[in-house]
Short mmCIF file of the C-alpha atoms (twelve columns), coordinates in Angstrom:
data_MODEL
# 
_entry.id   MODEL 
# 
loop_
_atom_site.group_PDB 
_atom_site.id 
_atom_site.type_symbol 
_atom_site.label_atom_id 
_atom_site.label_alt_id 
_atom_site.label_comp_id 
_atom_site.label_asym_id 
_atom_site.label_seq_id 
_atom_site.Cartn_x 
_atom_site.Cartn_y 
_atom_site.Cartn_z 
_atom_site.pdbx_PDB_model_num 
ATOM 1   C CA . MET A 1   54.889 -46.263 32.239 1 
ATOM 2   C CA . ILE A 2   54.189 -42.586 32.327 1 
ATOM 3   C CA . ASN A 3   51.308 -41.269 34.236 1 
ATOM 4   C CA . TYR A 4   50.444 -38.397 31.696 1 
ATOM 5   C CA . GLU A 5   48.210 -36.416 34.086 1 
ATOM 6   C CA . GLU A 6   50.653 -36.571 36.980 1 
ATOM 7   C CA . GLU A 7   53.479 -35.367 34.581 1 
ATOM 8   C CA . LYS A 8   51.268 -32.529 33.372 1 
ATOM 9   C CA . GLN A 9   50.280 -31.547 36.835 1 
ATOM 10  C CA . LYS A 10  53.965 -31.613 38.251 1 
ATOM 11  C CA . TYR A 11  56.480 -31.300 35.557 1 
ATOM 12  C CA . VAL A 12  54.942 -29.337 32.590 1 
ATOM 13  C CA . SER A 13  55.366 -25.698 33.502 1 
ATOM 14  C CA . PHE A 14  52.446 -23.338 33.108 1 
ATOM 15  C CA . CYS A 15  54.182 -21.694 30.265 1 
ATOM 16  C CA . GLY A 16  54.867 -24.926 28.347 1 
ATOM 17  C CA . PHE A 17  58.335 -26.133 29.220 1 
ATOM 18  C CA . TYR A 18  59.033 -29.737 30.553 1 
ATOM 19  C CA . CYS A 19  60.955 -29.710 33.708 1 
ATOM 20  C CA . ARG A 20  62.532 -33.004 33.142 1 
ATOM 21  C CA . ASN A 21  64.428 -31.590 30.101 1 
ATOM 22  C CA . CYS A 22  65.728 -28.512 32.020 1 
ATOM 23  C CA . ASP A 23  69.175 -28.497 33.339 1 
ATOM 24  C CA . SER A 24  68.482 -26.587 36.448 1 
ATOM 25  C CA . PHE A 25  65.875 -29.243 37.414 1 
ATOM 26  C CA . THR A 26  67.915 -32.380 36.506 1 
ATOM 27  C CA . GLY A 27  71.146 -30.955 38.219 1 
ATOM 28  C CA . LYS A 28  73.222 -30.565 35.134 1 
ATOM 29  C CA . LYS A 29  73.917 -26.910 35.771 1 
ATOM 30  C CA . GLN A 30  74.720 -27.514 39.281 1 
ATOM 31  C CA . ARG A 31  77.144 -30.363 38.489 1 
ATOM 32  C CA . THR A 32  78.825 -28.184 35.792 1 
ATOM 33  C CA . ALA A 33  79.100 -25.145 38.291 1 
ATOM 34  C CA . GLN A 34  80.620 -27.529 40.904 1 
ATOM 35  C CA . ARG A 35  83.070 -28.831 38.281 1 
ATOM 36  C CA . ALA A 36  84.082 -25.151 37.434 1 
ATOM 37  C CA . LEU A 37  84.587 -24.472 41.089 1 
ATOM 38  C CA . ASP A 38  86.720 -27.592 41.575 1 
ATOM 39  C CA . ILE A 39  88.930 -26.575 38.520 1 
ATOM 40  C CA . ILE A 40  89.252 -23.119 39.970 1 
ATOM 41  C CA . LYS A 41  90.391 -24.537 43.313 1 
ATOM 42  C CA . ARG A 42  92.961 -26.769 41.739 1 
ATOM 43  C CA . LYS A 43  94.260 -24.126 39.346 1 
ATOM 44  C CA . GLU A 44  94.064 -21.155 41.576 1 
ATOM 45  C CA . THR A 45  97.156 -19.490 40.369 1 
ATOM 46  C CA . GLU A 46  96.090 -19.667 36.766 1 
ATOM 47  C CA . PHE A 47  92.647 -18.299 37.712 1 
ATOM 48  C CA . GLU A 48  94.207 -15.367 39.578 1 
ATOM 49  C CA . ARG A 49  96.369 -14.635 36.583 1 
ATOM 50  C CA . LEU A 50  93.573 -14.908 34.201 1 
ATOM 51  C CA . PHE A 51  91.332 -12.540 36.237 1 
ATOM 52  C CA . GLU A 52  93.644 -10.182 37.974 1 
ATOM 53  C CA . ASP A 53  90.885 -8.153  39.469 1 
ATOM 54  C CA . LYS A 54  89.957 -9.662  42.903 1 
ATOM 55  C CA . ASP A 55  86.382 -8.345  42.722 1 
ATOM 56  C CA . ILE A 56  85.763 -10.063 39.398 1 
ATOM 57  C CA . ARG A 57  87.218 -13.360 40.802 1 
ATOM 58  C CA . GLU A 58  85.153 -13.117 43.885 1 
ATOM 59  C CA . ASN A 59  81.974 -12.496 41.705 1 
ATOM 60  C CA . ILE A 60  82.694 -15.548 39.453 1 
ATOM 61  C CA . ILE A 61  83.069 -17.773 42.539 1 
ATOM 62  C CA . LYS A 62  79.970 -16.294 44.188 1 
ATOM 63  C CA . ILE A 63  77.883 -16.918 40.931 1 
ATOM 64  C CA . LEU A 64  79.147 -20.458 40.560 1 
ATOM 65  C CA . THR A 65  78.733 -21.349 44.167 1 
ATOM 66  C CA . LYS A 66  75.071 -20.112 44.028 1 
ATOM 67  C CA . GLN A 67  74.368 -22.131 41.065 1 
ATOM 68  C CA . ALA A 68  76.013 -25.173 42.451 1 
ATOM 69  C CA . LEU A 69  73.861 -25.096 45.455 1 
ATOM 70  C CA . TRP A 70  70.454 -24.463 43.797 1 
ATOM 71  C CA . LEU A 71  68.314 -27.179 42.295 1 
ATOM 72  C CA . CYS A 72  65.071 -26.132 40.737 1 
ATOM 73  C CA . PRO A 73  62.021 -28.117 42.145 1 
ATOM 74  C CA . GLY A 74  59.890 -26.996 39.097 1 
ATOM 75  C CA . CYS A 75  57.536 -24.084 39.097 1 
ATOM 76  C CA . LYS A 76  54.546 -26.171 40.016 1 
ATOM 77  C CA . ALA A 77  56.215 -27.356 43.172 1 
ATOM 78  C CA . LEU A 78  56.710 -23.693 44.105 1 
ATOM 79  C CA . VAL A 79  53.001 -22.676 43.660 1 
ATOM 80  C CA . ASN A 80  52.148 -22.794 47.383 1 
ATOM 81  C CA . ASP A 81  55.754 -22.176 48.836 1 
ATOM 82  C CA . PRO A 82  55.833 -18.796 50.442 1 
ATOM 83  C CA . LYS A 83  59.667 -19.050 50.527 1 
ATOM 84  C CA . ALA A 84  59.854 -19.553 46.718 1 
ATOM 85  C CA . GLY A 85  61.591 -16.176 46.284 1 
ATOM 86  C CA . TYR A 86  61.022 -14.975 42.741 1 
ATOM 87  C CA . ILE A 87  57.255 -14.825 42.093 1 
ATOM 88  C CA . CYS A 88  56.647 -15.679 38.401 1 
ATOM 89  C CA . LYS A 89  53.572 -13.561 37.190 1 
ATOM 90  C CA . ILE A 90  52.665 -16.577 34.881 1 
ATOM 91  C CA . ARG A 91  52.886 -19.111 37.625 1 
ATOM 92  C CA . GLN A 92  50.797 -16.751 39.767 1 
ATOM 93  C CA . CYS A 93  48.131 -16.152 37.248 1 
ATOM 94  C CA . CYS A 94  47.717 -19.828 36.295 1 
ATOM 95  C CA . SER A 95  47.576 -20.798 40.007 1 
ATOM 96  C CA . ASN A 96  44.934 -18.065 40.710 1 
ATOM 97  C CA . LYS A 97  42.789 -19.526 37.833 1 
ATOM 98  C CA . ASN A 98  43.415 -22.998 38.887 1 
ATOM 99  C CA . LEU A 99  44.895 -23.968 35.539 1 
ATOM 100 C CA . ASP A 100 47.623 -26.615 34.665 1 
ATOM 101 C CA . LEU A 101 48.736 -24.846 31.513 1 
ATOM 102 C CA . CYS A 102 48.341 -21.288 30.113 1 
ATOM 103 C CA . SER A 103 46.852 -22.920 27.114 1 
ATOM 104 C CA . GLU A 104 43.777 -23.756 29.043 1 
ATOM 105 C CA . CYS A 105 43.029 -20.098 29.747 1 
ATOM 106 C CA . GLU A 106 40.244 -18.265 27.823 1 
ATOM 107 C CA . GLU A 107 42.845 -15.354 27.284 1 
ATOM 108 C CA . TYR A 108 45.515 -17.653 25.780 1 
ATOM 109 C CA . PRO A 109 47.835 -16.489 24.307 1 
ATOM 110 C CA . CYS A 110 48.071 -13.335 26.450 1 
ATOM 111 C CA . LYS A 111 50.678 -10.499 26.104 1 
ATOM 112 C CA . MET A 112 52.213 -11.571 29.439 1 
ATOM 113 C CA . LEU A 113 53.055 -14.987 28.107 1 
ATOM 114 C CA . ILE A 114 53.943 -13.900 24.593 1 
ATOM 115 C CA . ASN A 115 56.403 -11.150 25.832 1 
ATOM 116 C CA . HIS A 116 58.068 -13.067 28.742 1 
ATOM 117 C CA . PRO A 117 61.747 -13.523 28.018 1 
ATOM 118 C CA . THR A 118 61.985 -16.931 29.476 1 
ATOM 119 C CA . VAL A 119 58.999 -18.319 27.693 1 
ATOM 120 C CA . ILE A 120 60.443 -16.929 24.349 1 
ATOM 121 C CA . LYS A 121 63.790 -18.559 25.079 1 
ATOM 122 C CA . LEU A 122 62.337 -21.935 26.011 1 
ATOM 123 C CA . HIS A 123 59.792 -21.905 23.056 1 
ATOM 124 C CA . GLY A 124 56.741 -22.160 25.587 1 
ATOM 125 C CA . VAL A 125 54.082 -20.724 23.352 1 
ATOM 126 C CA . GLU A 126 55.166 -23.249 20.523 1 
ATOM 127 C CA . ASN A 127 55.123 -26.125 23.158 1 
ATOM 128 C CA . LEU A 128 51.717 -25.061 24.318 1 
ATOM 129 C CA . MET A 129 50.410 -24.981 20.806 1 
ATOM 130 C CA . LYS A 130 51.853 -28.531 20.101 1 
ATOM 131 C CA . ILE A 131 50.248 -29.790 23.329 1 
ATOM 132 C CA . LYS A 132 46.810 -28.447 22.180 1 
ATOM 133 C CA . GLU A 133 47.374 -29.830 18.733 1 
ATOM 134 C CA . LYS A 134 48.720 -33.390 19.534 1 
ATOM 135 C CA . GLY A 135 47.571 -33.734 23.146 1 
ATOM 136 C CA . ILE A 136 49.618 -34.098 26.235 1 
ATOM 137 C CA . LYS A 137 50.287 -37.729 25.809 1 
ATOM 138 C CA . GLN A 138 51.952 -37.542 22.532 1 
ATOM 139 C CA . TRP A 139 53.905 -34.330 23.483 1 
ATOM 140 C CA . LEU A 140 55.217 -35.961 26.657 1 
ATOM 141 C CA . ASP A 141 56.268 -39.012 24.633 1 
ATOM 142 C CA . GLU A 142 58.105 -36.762 22.432 1 
ATOM 143 C CA . GLN A 143 59.838 -34.891 25.327 1 
ATOM 144 C CA . LYS A 144 60.901 -38.166 26.752 1 
ATOM 145 C CA . MET A 145 62.403 -39.196 23.676 1 
ATOM 146 C CA . ARG A 146 64.334 -35.928 23.521 1 
ATOM 147 C CA . ARG A 147 65.489 -36.415 27.060 1 
ATOM 148 C CA . CYS A 148 66.965 -39.920 26.277 1 
ATOM 149 C CA . PHE A 149 68.947 -38.284 23.275 1 
ATOM 150 C CA . ASP A 150 70.125 -35.469 25.306 1 
ATOM 151 C CA . GLU A 151 71.648 -37.944 28.176 1 
# 
């Protein structure tokens, strides 16, 4: 049984994305990157022929290695983490206002949210509107169903 309030507080990003549906959170990106690295290792000669430039090969391996090692804990897990690295302005704004979601803000939807490339890519504003319209319980139930179909 889903604890909807806990899910909202831990796994629904401030900008309206459900972490449990994210490939970086679930580890799908990491597993894919590791498989690519394993293939490169097994097919090293073909990889070298495909990418003759050594710098390009090293960059590909560097990017895949970084991706294979990083598992996203979710933006809400990073709120009070000084080692979080990238400081998301949206996360910072909501955290400062003690909000769980941008849609709880008096200024919603603000320019920062509407113009943020990741929010646009992940349909955050649309998700936040659906949460306001349907409620968090129904929206999370739909997200859980989506996750089941994606697996």
